Amino acid sequence: MMSLTKNVRTSLAVGTTAVMAMALASCGGGGGSASGDCEPATKVAIAYQPGLGYASLLIAKQEKTVEKALPDVDVTWQEMNSGSAIRDGIVGGNLQVGAGGIGPFLVGLDAGVDWKVLSGLNNMSLYLNTMDSSITNLEDLEGAGSIAMPAPDSIQAVVLRKGAEEELGDAKALDSQIVSMGHPDGVQALIGGQIAAHLTSPPFQAQEIDEGATKLLDSYQLFDEHTFNSIFTKTDFAECNPKVVEELVTVVADANAMLTDEPAQAAKVLSEEMGIPAAEVEEQVTSEDVAFVNTPTGFATFAEFMESIGMIQEVPETGDMFFDTEATADAS
Amino acid sequence: MTTLQRDQDLSVPRDDGKVRTSRKTWGSLPTGPRRALLLLALVAIWQAYVSISGVNPLLISSPWDVAKALVEGFVEGRLLDATLITLRILLLSMLIGMVIAAVMTTLATWTRIGEDILVLLTSILNPLPSIAILPLAILWFGLNTTALTVVIANAVIWPIAINVSMGFRTVNPTLLAVGRNIGLSGWRLVRDVLVPAALPHTISGLKTGWAFGWRTIIAAELVFGVAGGKGGLGFFINDARYFLRTPEIFAGLVTIALIGIALDLVFSYVEKKTVVKWGMKSGT
């Protein structure tokens, strides 16, 4: 009789163990790649988001400069809606290189994602826009409806909290009004009157202003000139793939040089990728609060503010935020 | 099979009572300990996997971390608030859904046109996953609790309505005839004969309705944190994901499961005290 019990128990245990192990192995498997043995990657997936903030990457994608520089690597491009989604992809091992704002990068670094910035993509000012003429400052906005942005950890959320701290005395005063939306959806929602305000990025903020929106906040006034987006990857990937890293930094630098020196040419390339007339893109690219520079700026300023309001636990050392590349010599 | 064979051989010389007393099989343990043991085993495997495999803790948290997040979440109140918000919206929507379902099924029992309307609406709207109307609800009502309530009410109305009207239609004709004989009609016939007779179906309708509503509200909250941003459990999970607090994601999931189990127990208790006791349904 005891043998029956034991048998049932053992087989149950073995069965569940096997099933659990298989299930767990299949979902955890992606993350553990390239930790011990160091084989250069044959596939590199690069993720970016919609908008002008990724112009340097869009040009590289359109001109296939990464593919040409790395003929042995299978390069794929993926557009995603928020830095958080990209971070999930990198943590899960499906993406190797991501581009995004300072917010998701610092939140990830603070939570223990072992990654650093390869290069800045650009400096851009981010606006908080409203279509409601009765809202003229953050005090009016408080309790007036939803405020859309890509995610509650995005750089836009940091900007909103800084604004709330300065104007309302409480960084979290508007937190309860935040809703997560991709930039294009947010534009639709703002123009359609679904939300009270939208904290977005170029070219979306300019489109909204063309539709009659007014600007409530400007991130340059809160943080001075700062990096909007940068590209980052995990340190183990960078160690195993120095060539990929080097080429990516060069490709971004070349694209940024084109955007700065030949905006008309760059606008033509971008207009195909973004579906906006070239003249309009050129106007945006040459706007005064947009600069395509490779040196990351303002990370420490953002980190200090994020630490002060508890979005991250501690301000990282400069060496923990940036790889030593050509672009990051004067990073801050 | 061989084990069973041996058991039978061994049992031959013994008398029945002896076999029964010595038969300490898995199945002879009471349900509670049996399932608790399995749960413990699962948690142990989970902990072992996390400790041994060296999996990235951002992907899978250990049960210990999850337990800590769960306790902290309830002590600090963030997880508790989220749970209460979700439950409040769910209860409100269920109440609305139940009233609408009750009105519709009563009308359907009274009049032929009411029945046609009910059949038509349930056949159109029941197969539609309720979460599918969320975008429309957001357009109509905005990003607020109203949109959520409408979506969830829609999720619960149809299963309840279908079950209750099925209950009404399958009421023993003799009971109905007796009711009519003693002069009941209209509302009193519904209240005194149809409703109690249809109770087993009503309860299972409520059970299905609650299950639909529960799944829908979590899904809807994942799509957008309820405006007024004090979001419910779905929002809690999503927020934890945004800030890479993986143990909190698990803690949210555990809470959802626990509430599911608790409500199932409530329904079982109600069934035991009513329809099972009245002999209308066998106990489970």
Coordinates of C-alpha atoms in Angstrom, one line a residue:
Chain A
M1 CA 0.0 0.0 0.0
M2 CA 2.8 2.4 0.9
S3 CA 4.4 1.7 -2.4
L4 CA 1.3 3.0 -4.2
T5 CA 1.3 6.2 -2.2
K6 CA 5.0 6.7 -2.8
N7 CA 4.6 5.9 -6.5
V8 CA 1.8 8.4 -6.9
R9 CA 3.7 11.0 -5.0
T10 CA 6.9 10.4 -6.9
S11 CA 5.2 10.5 -10.3
L12 CA 3.3 13.6 -9.3
A13 CA 6.4 15.3 -8.2
V14 CA 8.4 14.3 -11.2
G15 CA 5.6 15.2 -13.5
T16 CA 5.0 18.7 -12.0
T17 CA 8.8 19.3 -11.8
A18 CA 9.2 18.4 -15.5
V19 CA 6.3 20.6 -16.6
M20 CA 7.4 23.5 -14.4
A21 CA 11.0 23.2 -15.5
M22 CA 10.1 23.2 -19.1
A23 CA 7.7 26.1 -18.8
L24 CA 10.2 28.1 -16.8
A25 CA 13.1 27.3 -19.0
S26 CA 11.2 28.4 -22.1
C27 CA 10.3 31.8 -20.6
G28 CA 13.6 32.4 -18.8
G29 CA 15.8 31.1 -21.6
G30 CA 16.1 34.3 -23.5
G31 CA 17.6 36.2 -20.7
G32 CA 20.5 34.1 -19.9
S33 CA 22.3 34.4 -23.2
A34 CA 25.9 35.4 -23.6
S35 CA 26.7 35.6 -19.9
G36 CA 29.6 33.1 -19.6
D37 CA 31.0 32.2 -23.0
C38 CA 31.4 35.2 -25.3
E39 CA 30.4 34.6 -28.8
P40 CA 29.8 37.6 -31.1
A41 CA 26.2 38.0 -31.9
T42 CA 25.0 37.0 -35.4
K43 CA 21.7 38.9 -34.9
V44 CA 21.2 42.4 -33.6
A45 CA 17.7 43.8 -33.1
I46 CA 17.6 47.5 -32.7
A47 CA 14.5 49.1 -31.2
Y48 CA 13.4 52.7 -31.5
Q49 CA 10.2 54.7 -31.1
P50 CA 8.1 56.9 -33.3
G51 CA 9.1 60.5 -33.9
L52 CA 11.9 62.9 -34.8
G53 CA 13.8 61.9 -31.6
Y54 CA 14.9 58.8 -33.5
A55 CA 15.8 60.6 -36.8
S56 CA 19.4 59.5 -36.6
L57 CA 18.4 55.9 -36.4
L58 CA 15.7 56.3 -39.1
I59 CA 18.3 57.7 -41.5
A60 CA 20.6 54.8 -40.7
K61 CA 17.7 52.4 -41.2
Q62 CA 16.7 54.0 -44.5
E63 CA 20.2 54.2 -45.9
K64 CA 21.1 50.7 -44.5
T65 CA 24.4 52.0 -43.1
V66 CA 24.4 49.6 -40.1
E67 CA 23.8 46.6 -42.4
K68 CA 26.6 47.8 -44.7
A69 CA 29.0 48.3 -41.8
L70 CA 28.2 44.9 -40.3
P71 CA 27.8 42.5 -43.2
D72 CA 28.1 39.4 -41.0
V73 CA 25.3 40.4 -38.7
D74 CA 21.6 40.1 -39.3
V75 CA 20.3 43.5 -38.4
T76 CA 16.6 44.0 -37.6
W77 CA 14.7 47.2 -36.8
Q78 CA 11.7 47.4 -34.5
E79 CA 9.5 50.3 -33.7
M80 CA 8.0 50.2 -30.2
N81 CA 5.7 52.5 -28.3
S82 CA 7.6 53.3 -25.2
G83 CA 11.1 53.0 -23.6
S84 CA 9.6 50.6 -21.1
A85 CA 8.6 48.2 -23.8
I86 CA 12.1 48.4 -25.3
R87 CA 13.5 47.8 -21.8
D88 CA 11.3 44.7 -21.4
G89 CA 12.7 43.5 -24.8
I90 CA 16.3 44.0 -23.7
V91 CA 15.8 42.4 -20.3
G92 CA 14.1 39.5 -21.9
G93 CA 16.9 39.1 -24.5
N94 CA 14.8 39.7 -27.6
L95 CA 16.4 43.1 -28.3
Q96 CA 20.1 43.9 -28.2
V97 CA 20.2 47.7 -28.7
G98 CA 17.5 50.1 -27.6
A99 CA 16.9 53.8 -28.1
G100 CA 14.9 55.9 -25.7
G101 CA 14.6 58.8 -23.3
I102 CA 16.5 59.3 -20.1
G103 CA 13.7 58.1 -17.9
P104 CA 13.4 54.4 -18.8
F105 CA 17.1 54.1 -19.0
L106 CA 17.8 55.4 -15.5
V107 CA 14.8 53.5 -14.0
G108 CA 16.2 50.3 -15.6
L109 CA 19.8 51.0 -14.4
D110 CA 18.5 51.6 -10.9
A111 CA 16.5 48.4 -10.9
G112 CA 19.6 46.4 -11.9
V113 CA 19.6 46.2 -15.7
D114 CA 23.2 46.0 -16.5
W115 CA 23.3 48.5 -19.4
K116 CA 25.0 51.7 -20.4
V117 CA 24.6 54.5 -23.0
L118 CA 26.6 54.1 -26.2
S119 CA 25.8 57.5 -27.6
G120 CA 23.4 60.3 -27.4
L121 CA 21.0 60.7 -30.4
N122 CA 19.9 64.3 -29.9
N123 CA 19.0 67.1 -27.6
M124 CA 15.3 68.2 -27.8
S125 CA 12.9 70.2 -25.7
L126 CA 9.7 68.5 -24.8
Y127 CA 6.4 70.3 -24.4
L128 CA 3.3 69.8 -22.4
N129 CA 0.5 70.9 -24.6
T130 CA -3.2 71.5 -24.0
M131 CA -6.1 72.2 -26.4
D132 CA -8.3 73.6 -23.6
S133 CA -8.2 77.4 -23.6
S134 CA -9.4 77.5 -20.0
I135 CA -6.1 75.8 -18.9
T136 CA -3.2 78.3 -18.8
N137 CA -1.0 76.8 -16.2
L138 CA -0.5 73.6 -14.1
E139 CA -2.8 74.9 -11.4
D140 CA -5.7 74.9 -13.9
L141 CA -4.6 71.5 -15.2
E142 CA -4.7 69.9 -11.7
G143 CA -7.8 67.7 -11.6
A144 CA -8.9 68.8 -15.1
G145 CA -8.5 65.5 -16.9
S146 CA -5.9 63.0 -18.1
I147 CA -2.4 63.9 -19.2
A148 CA -1.0 61.5 -21.8
M149 CA 2.6 60.5 -22.2
P150 CA 4.3 57.3 -23.3
A151 CA 4.7 55.8 -19.8
P152 CA 4.8 56.7 -16.1
D153 CA 8.6 56.2 -16.2
S154 CA 9.2 58.1 -19.4
I155 CA 11.4 61.2 -19.6
Q156 CA 8.0 63.0 -20.2
A157 CA 6.8 61.9 -16.8
V158 CA 10.0 63.3 -15.2
V159 CA 9.4 66.6 -16.9
L160 CA 5.8 66.7 -15.7
R161 CA 6.9 66.0 -12.1
K162 CA 9.6 68.7 -12.3
G163 CA 7.0 71.1 -13.5
A164 CA 4.6 70.1 -10.8
E165 CA 7.2 70.5 -8.2
E166 CA 8.1 74.0 -9.4
E167 CA 4.6 75.3 -10.0
L168 CA 2.5 73.3 -7.5
G169 CA 5.1 72.5 -4.9
D170 CA 4.4 68.8 -5.1
A171 CA 6.2 66.6 -7.7
K172 CA 3.4 64.0 -7.5
A173 CA 0.5 66.4 -7.7
L174 CA -0.4 65.4 -11.3
D175 CA 0.6 61.7 -11.1
S176 CA -2.9 60.5 -10.8
Q177 CA -3.8 62.1 -14.1
I178 CA -1.1 60.3 -16.1
V179 CA -2.2 57.9 -18.8
S180 CA 0.1 55.9 -21.0
M181 CA -0.2 56.4 -24.7
G182 CA 2.1 56.3 -27.7
H183 CA 2.9 59.7 -29.2
P184 CA 0.6 59.4 -32.3
D185 CA -2.3 58.1 -30.2
G186 CA -1.8 61.0 -27.8
V187 CA -2.0 63.5 -30.6
Q188 CA -5.3 62.0 -31.7
A189 CA -6.6 62.0 -28.1
L190 CA -5.6 65.6 -27.5
I191 CA -7.1 66.9 -30.7
G192 CA -10.2 64.8 -30.2
G193 CA -10.7 66.2 -26.7
Q194 CA -10.2 62.9 -24.9
I195 CA -7.4 64.2 -22.7
A196 CA -6.6 67.5 -21.0
A197 CA -3.0 67.6 -21.9
H198 CA -0.2 65.7 -23.8
L199 CA 3.5 65.7 -22.9
T200 CA 5.1 64.5 -26.1
S201 CA 8.1 65.2 -28.4
P202 CA 8.9 66.6 -31.9
P203 CA 7.3 66.4 -34.4
F204 CA 4.1 65.7 -32.5
Q205 CA 4.2 68.7 -30.3
A206 CA 4.5 71.0 -33.3
Q207 CA 1.6 69.2 -35.0
E208 CA -0.5 69.9 -31.9
I209 CA 0.5 73.5 -31.8
D210 CA -0.5 73.8 -35.5
E211 CA -3.9 72.4 -34.5
G212 CA -4.3 75.2 -31.9
A213 CA -2.7 73.7 -28.8
T214 CA -0.9 75.9 -26.3
K215 CA 2.3 75.0 -24.5
L216 CA 2.2 74.7 -20.7
L217 CA 5.7 73.4 -20.0
D218 CA 9.0 73.3 -21.8
S219 CA 11.6 70.9 -20.6
Y220 CA 14.5 73.2 -21.5
Q221 CA 13.2 75.7 -19.0
L222 CA 13.1 73.1 -16.3
F223 CA 16.3 71.2 -16.9
D224 CA 18.3 73.4 -19.3
E225 CA 19.4 71.8 -22.6
H226 CA 19.4 68.0 -22.2
T227 CA 19.6 64.8 -24.2
F228 CA 16.2 63.5 -25.2
N229 CA 17.1 60.1 -26.6
S230 CA 20.2 57.9 -26.5
I231 CA 21.0 54.4 -27.5
F232 CA 22.0 51.8 -25.0
T233 CA 22.9 48.2 -24.7
K234 CA 23.8 45.7 -22.0
T235 CA 27.4 45.6 -20.9
D236 CA 27.9 41.9 -21.7
F237 CA 26.6 42.5 -25.2
A238 CA 29.0 45.4 -25.7
E239 CA 32.0 43.4 -24.3
C240 CA 31.3 40.5 -26.7
N241 CA 30.6 42.8 -29.7
P242 CA 33.1 45.7 -29.7
K243 CA 32.7 46.0 -33.5
V244 CA 28.9 46.4 -33.3
V245 CA 29.3 49.0 -30.7
E246 CA 32.0 50.9 -32.6
E247 CA 30.0 50.9 -35.8
L248 CA 26.8 51.9 -34.2
V249 CA 28.4 55.0 -32.6
T250 CA 29.9 55.9 -36.0
V251 CA 26.7 55.4 -37.8
V252 CA 24.8 57.6 -35.4
A253 CA 27.6 60.3 -35.6
D254 CA 27.4 60.2 -39.4
A255 CA 23.6 60.5 -39.4
N256 CA 23.7 63.3 -36.9
A257 CA 26.3 65.1 -39.1
M258 CA 24.0 64.8 -42.0
L259 CA 21.0 66.1 -40.0
T260 CA 23.1 69.1 -38.8
D261 CA 25.0 69.9 -42.0
E262 CA 22.6 68.9 -44.8
P263 CA 19.1 69.2 -43.3
A264 CA 17.4 69.3 -46.6
Q265 CA 19.0 66.0 -47.7
A266 CA 18.2 64.4 -44.3
A267 CA 14.6 65.7 -44.4
K268 CA 14.1 64.0 -47.8
V269 CA 15.3 60.6 -46.4
L270 CA 13.2 61.1 -43.2
S271 CA 10.1 62.2 -45.1
E272 CA 9.8 58.7 -46.6
E273 CA 10.3 57.0 -43.3
M274 CA 7.9 59.3 -41.3
G275 CA 5.3 60.0 -43.9
I276 CA 5.5 63.7 -43.4
P277 CA 6.3 66.2 -46.3
A278 CA 10.1 66.9 -46.6
A279 CA 9.6 70.7 -46.1
E280 CA 7.9 70.1 -42.8
V281 CA 10.5 67.7 -41.6
E282 CA 13.3 70.2 -42.6
E283 CA 11.6 72.9 -40.6
Q284 CA 11.4 70.6 -37.5
V285 CA 15.0 69.3 -37.9
T286 CA 16.3 72.9 -38.0
S287 CA 14.2 74.2 -35.2
E288 CA 16.2 75.9 -32.5
D289 CA 15.3 73.6 -29.6
V290 CA 16.4 70.5 -31.6
A291 CA 20.1 69.6 -31.9
F292 CA 21.5 66.4 -33.2
V293 CA 24.5 66.0 -30.9
N294 CA 26.2 62.8 -29.9
T295 CA 27.3 63.7 -26.4
P296 CA 24.8 62.8 -23.7
T297 CA 24.0 65.7 -21.6
G298 CA 21.8 66.2 -18.5
F299 CA 21.7 62.6 -17.3
A300 CA 23.1 63.5 -13.9
T301 CA 20.6 66.4 -13.6
F302 CA 17.7 64.1 -14.4
A303 CA 19.0 61.4 -12.1
E304 CA 19.4 63.8 -9.1
F305 CA 15.8 65.0 -9.6
M306 CA 14.5 61.5 -10.0
E307 CA 16.3 60.4 -6.9
S308 CA 14.9 63.4 -4.9
I309 CA 11.3 62.3 -5.7
G310 CA 11.9 58.6 -5.3
M311 CA 11.7 57.5 -8.9
I312 CA 15.1 55.9 -8.5
Q313 CA 16.9 54.9 -5.3
E314 CA 20.3 56.4 -6.0
V315 CA 22.1 58.6 -8.5
P316 CA 24.4 56.4 -10.6
E317 CA 28.1 57.2 -11.1
T318 CA 29.0 58.7 -14.5
G319 CA 31.0 55.6 -15.3
D320 CA 28.0 53.4 -14.7
M321 CA 25.8 55.3 -17.1
F322 CA 28.1 55.6 -20.2
F323 CA 30.3 53.2 -22.1
D324 CA 33.7 54.7 -23.0
T325 CA 33.0 55.5 -26.7
E326 CA 33.8 58.4 -29.0
A327 CA 30.5 60.0 -28.2
T328 CA 30.6 59.9 -24.4
A329 CA 33.9 61.6 -23.6
D330 CA 32.2 64.7 -22.2
A331 CA 28.9 63.0 -21.1
S332 CA 27.2 64.3 -18.0
Chain B
M1 CA -1.0 -1.1 -13.2
T2 CA 1.5 -3.5 -11.6
T3 CA 1.2 -1.7 -8.3
L4 CA -2.6 -2.1 -8.4
Q5 CA -2.2 -5.7 -9.2
R6 CA 0.0 -6.3 -6.2
D7 CA -2.4 -4.4 -4.0
Q8 CA -5.2 -6.7 -5.0
D9 CA -3.1 -9.8 -4.5
L10 CA -2.1 -8.7 -1.0
S11 CA -5.6 -7.8 -0.1
V12 CA -6.9 -11.3 -0.7
P13 CA -6.0 -12.9 2.7
R14 CA -7.1 -9.8 4.7
D15 CA -10.6 -9.0 5.7
D16 CA -12.2 -5.8 4.3
G17 CA -11.8 -3.6 7.3
K18 CA -8.0 -4.2 7.5
V19 CA -7.6 -3.3 3.8
R20 CA -9.5 -0.1 4.3
T21 CA -7.5 1.0 7.4
S22 CA -4.1 0.4 5.9
R23 CA -5.0 2.0 2.6
K24 CA -3.3 5.3 3.3
T25 CA -3.2 6.5 -0.3
W26 CA -2.9 10.0 -1.7
G27 CA -6.5 10.0 -2.4
S28 CA -7.5 9.1 1.2
L29 CA -6.0 12.3 2.5
P30 CA -8.5 15.0 3.1
T31 CA -8.8 17.6 0.3
G32 CA -7.2 20.5 2.2
P33 CA -3.9 18.9 3.1
R34 CA -3.7 17.3 -0.3
R35 CA -3.9 20.6 -2.1
A36 CA -1.8 22.4 0.4
L37 CA 1.0 19.8 -0.1
L38 CA 0.8 20.3 -3.9
L39 CA 0.9 24.0 -3.4
L40 CA 3.9 23.7 -1.1
A41 CA 5.6 21.5 -3.7
L42 CA 5.0 24.0 -6.5
V43 CA 6.3 26.9 -4.4
A44 CA 9.4 24.8 -3.5
I45 CA 10.1 24.0 -7.1
W46 CA 9.6 27.7 -7.9
Q47 CA 12.1 28.7 -5.2
A48 CA 14.5 26.0 -6.2
Y49 CA 14.4 27.0 -9.9
V50 CA 15.1 30.7 -9.0
S51 CA 18.0 29.8 -6.6
I52 CA 19.6 27.1 -8.8
S53 CA 19.2 28.4 -12.4
G54 CA 20.5 31.9 -11.7
V55 CA 17.7 33.3 -13.8
N56 CA 17.6 37.1 -14.0
P57 CA 15.6 38.3 -11.0
L58 CA 14.1 41.0 -13.2
L59 CA 12.4 38.2 -15.1
I60 CA 11.3 35.8 -12.4
S61 CA 11.1 36.7 -8.7
S62 CA 11.6 34.2 -6.0
P63 CA 8.5 33.3 -3.9
W64 CA 10.2 34.8 -0.9
D65 CA 10.5 38.2 -2.7
V66 CA 7.0 37.9 -3.9
A67 CA 5.8 37.2 -0.4
K68 CA 7.7 40.3 0.9
A69 CA 6.2 42.5 -1.9
L70 CA 2.7 41.1 -1.0
V71 CA 3.1 41.9 2.7
E72 CA 4.6 45.3 2.0
G73 CA 2.0 46.1 -0.6
F74 CA -0.8 45.5 1.9
V75 CA 0.9 47.1 4.9
E76 CA 1.9 50.2 3.0
G77 CA -1.5 50.2 1.4
R78 CA -0.7 50.5 -2.3
L79 CA -1.7 47.0 -3.1
L80 CA -4.7 47.2 -0.7
D81 CA -5.9 50.4 -2.3
A82 CA -5.5 48.9 -5.8
T83 CA -7.5 45.9 -4.8
L84 CA -10.3 47.9 -3.2
I85 CA -10.5 50.1 -6.3
T86 CA -10.8 47.1 -8.6
L87 CA -13.4 45.4 -6.3
R88 CA -15.4 48.6 -6.0
I89 CA -15.6 49.1 -9.8
L90 CA -16.4 45.4 -10.2
L91 CA -19.1 45.3 -7.6
L92 CA -20.7 48.5 -9.0
S93 CA -20.6 47.1 -12.5
M94 CA -22.0 43.7 -11.4
L95 CA -24.8 45.4 -9.6
I96 CA -25.7 47.4 -12.7
G97 CA -25.4 44.3 -14.8
M98 CA -27.5 42.3 -12.5
V99 CA -30.3 44.8 -12.4
I100 CA -30.3 45.1 -16.2
A101 CA -30.2 41.3 -16.6
A102 CA -33.1 41.0 -14.1
V103 CA -35.3 43.5 -15.8
M104 CA -34.6 42.0 -19.2
T105 CA -35.2 38.4 -18.2
T106 CA -38.4 39.4 -16.3
L107 CA -39.7 41.2 -19.4
A108 CA -38.6 38.2 -21.5
T109 CA -40.7 35.9 -19.3
W110 CA -43.7 38.2 -19.5
T111 CA -43.9 39.1 -23.1
R112 CA -43.0 37.5 -26.4
I113 CA -41.3 40.7 -27.7
G114 CA -39.2 40.9 -24.5
E115 CA -38.0 37.3 -25.2
D116 CA -37.2 38.2 -28.8
I117 CA -35.2 41.2 -27.7
L118 CA -33.3 39.2 -25.1
V119 CA -32.5 36.3 -27.5
L120 CA -31.4 38.8 -30.2
L121 CA -29.2 40.9 -27.9
T122 CA -27.6 37.9 -26.2
S123 CA -26.8 36.2 -29.5
I124 CA -25.2 39.4 -30.8
L125 CA -23.4 40.6 -27.6
N126 CA -22.5 37.5 -25.7
P127 CA -20.0 36.1 -28.1
L128 CA -18.2 39.5 -28.2
P129 CA -15.3 39.5 -25.8
S130 CA -16.3 42.4 -23.6
I131 CA -12.9 44.0 -23.6
A132 CA -13.4 44.5 -27.4
I133 CA -15.8 47.3 -26.7
L134 CA -13.3 49.2 -24.5
P135 CA -12.0 51.4 -27.4
L136 CA -15.6 52.4 -28.2
A137 CA -16.3 53.0 -24.5
I138 CA -13.3 55.2 -24.2
L139 CA -14.5 57.3 -27.2
W140 CA -18.0 57.6 -25.8
F141 CA -17.2 58.1 -22.1
G142 CA -13.6 59.2 -22.0
L143 CA -10.7 57.8 -20.1
N144 CA -12.5 57.3 -16.8
T145 CA -14.2 54.9 -14.5
T146 CA -17.5 55.2 -16.5
A147 CA -15.9 53.6 -19.5
L148 CA -14.6 50.8 -17.3
T149 CA -18.0 50.3 -15.6
V150 CA -19.8 50.1 -18.9
V151 CA -17.4 47.6 -20.3
I152 CA -17.6 45.4 -17.2
A153 CA -21.4 45.7 -16.9
N154 CA -21.6 44.5 -20.5
A155 CA -19.4 41.6 -19.6
V156 CA -21.7 40.5 -16.8
I157 CA -25.2 41.2 -18.2
W158 CA -25.2 38.5 -20.8
P159 CA -24.0 35.5 -19.0
I160 CA -26.4 36.4 -16.1
A161 CA -29.3 37.0 -18.5
I162 CA -28.8 33.8 -20.4
N163 CA -28.6 31.7 -17.3
V164 CA -31.5 33.3 -15.5
S165 CA -33.8 33.0 -18.6
M166 CA -32.7 29.4 -19.0
G167 CA -33.6 28.9 -15.4
F168 CA -37.0 30.5 -15.9
R169 CA -37.7 28.5 -19.0
T170 CA -36.7 25.2 -17.4
V171 CA -38.9 25.6 -14.4
N172 CA -40.9 22.5 -13.7
P173 CA -44.3 23.2 -15.5
T174 CA -46.1 21.5 -12.6
L175 CA -44.7 24.1 -10.2
L176 CA -45.9 26.9 -12.6
A177 CA -49.3 25.3 -12.9
V178 CA -49.6 25.1 -9.1
G179 CA -48.7 28.7 -8.9
R180 CA -51.3 29.7 -11.4
N181 CA -53.8 27.5 -9.7
I182 CA -53.5 29.3 -6.4
G183 CA -54.0 32.6 -8.3
L184 CA -50.5 33.9 -8.8
S185 CA -49.8 35.9 -11.9
G186 CA -47.4 38.5 -13.2
W187 CA -44.9 39.8 -10.8
R188 CA -46.0 37.5 -7.9
L189 CA -45.6 34.5 -10.1
V190 CA -42.1 35.6 -11.0
R191 CA -41.1 36.4 -7.4
D192 CA -42.6 33.4 -5.6
V193 CA -42.3 30.6 -8.1
L194 CA -39.9 31.4 -11.0
V195 CA -37.1 33.1 -9.0
P196 CA -36.7 30.4 -6.3
A197 CA -37.1 27.6 -8.9
A198 CA -34.5 29.3 -11.2
L199 CA -32.0 29.8 -8.3
P200 CA -29.5 27.1 -9.4
H201 CA -29.3 28.7 -12.8
T202 CA -29.2 32.2 -11.3
I203 CA -26.2 31.3 -9.1
S204 CA -24.3 29.7 -11.9
G205 CA -25.1 32.8 -14.0
L206 CA -23.7 35.1 -11.3
K207 CA -20.7 32.8 -11.1
T208 CA -20.0 33.1 -14.8
G209 CA -20.8 36.8 -14.8
W210 CA -18.4 37.5 -12.0
A211 CA -15.7 35.4 -13.7
F212 CA -16.2 37.3 -16.9
G213 CA -16.3 40.7 -15.1
W214 CA -13.1 39.9 -13.1
R215 CA -11.1 38.9 -16.2
T216 CA -12.4 42.0 -18.1
I217 CA -11.7 44.5 -15.4
I218 CA -8.1 43.3 -15.1
A219 CA -7.6 43.4 -18.8
A220 CA -9.2 46.9 -19.1
E221 CA -7.0 48.2 -16.3
L222 CA -4.0 47.0 -18.1
V223 CA -5.0 48.9 -21.1
F224 CA -5.3 52.2 -19.3
G225 CA -4.8 53.1 -15.6
V226 CA -8.2 54.4 -14.6
A227 CA -8.2 58.1 -14.9
G228 CA -8.0 59.7 -11.5
G229 CA -5.0 57.4 -11.8
K230 CA -5.6 55.7 -8.6
G231 CA -5.7 52.6 -10.6
G232 CA -6.8 49.1 -9.6
L233 CA -4.9 45.8 -9.7
G234 CA -4.3 45.8 -13.5
F235 CA -2.8 49.3 -13.1
F236 CA -0.7 48.1 -10.2
I237 CA 0.8 45.3 -12.2
N238 CA 1.5 47.6 -15.2
D239 CA 3.0 50.3 -13.0
A240 CA 5.3 47.7 -11.4
R241 CA 6.3 46.6 -14.8
Y242 CA 7.1 50.2 -15.8
F243 CA 9.4 50.5 -12.9
L244 CA 10.8 47.0 -13.2
R245 CA 9.5 45.9 -9.7
T246 CA 9.1 42.3 -10.8
P247 CA 8.1 41.0 -7.3
E248 CA 5.2 43.4 -7.3
I249 CA 4.0 42.1 -10.7
F250 CA 3.9 38.6 -9.1
A251 CA 2.3 40.0 -5.9
G252 CA -0.5 41.6 -8.0
L253 CA -1.0 38.3 -9.8
V254 CA -1.2 36.4 -6.6
T255 CA -3.7 38.8 -5.2
I256 CA -5.9 38.4 -8.3
A257 CA -5.7 34.6 -7.9
L258 CA -6.5 34.8 -4.2
I259 CA -9.6 37.0 -4.7
G260 CA -10.7 34.6 -7.4
I261 CA -10.4 31.7 -5.0
A262 CA -12.1 33.6 -2.2
L263 CA -15.1 34.5 -4.4
D264 CA -15.5 31.0 -5.6
L265 CA -15.7 29.9 -2.0
V266 CA -18.4 32.4 -1.3
F267 CA -20.4 31.1 -4.2
S268 CA -19.9 27.5 -3.1
Y269 CA -21.1 28.5 0.4
V270 CA -24.2 30.2 -1.0
E271 CA -24.9 27.2 -3.1
K272 CA -24.5 24.9 -0.1
K273 CA -26.8 27.0 2.0
T274 CA -29.5 27.2 -0.6
V275 CA -29.9 25.0 -3.7
V276 CA -27.8 22.1 -2.3
K277 CA -29.7 22.2 1.0
W278 CA -33.0 22.4 -0.9
G279 CA -32.0 19.3 -2.9
M280 CA -32.1 21.2 -6.2
K281 CA -28.5 20.5 -7.0
S282 CA -26.0 18.0 -5.7
G283 CA -23.1 19.2 -3.7
T284 CA -19.7 19.6 -5.2

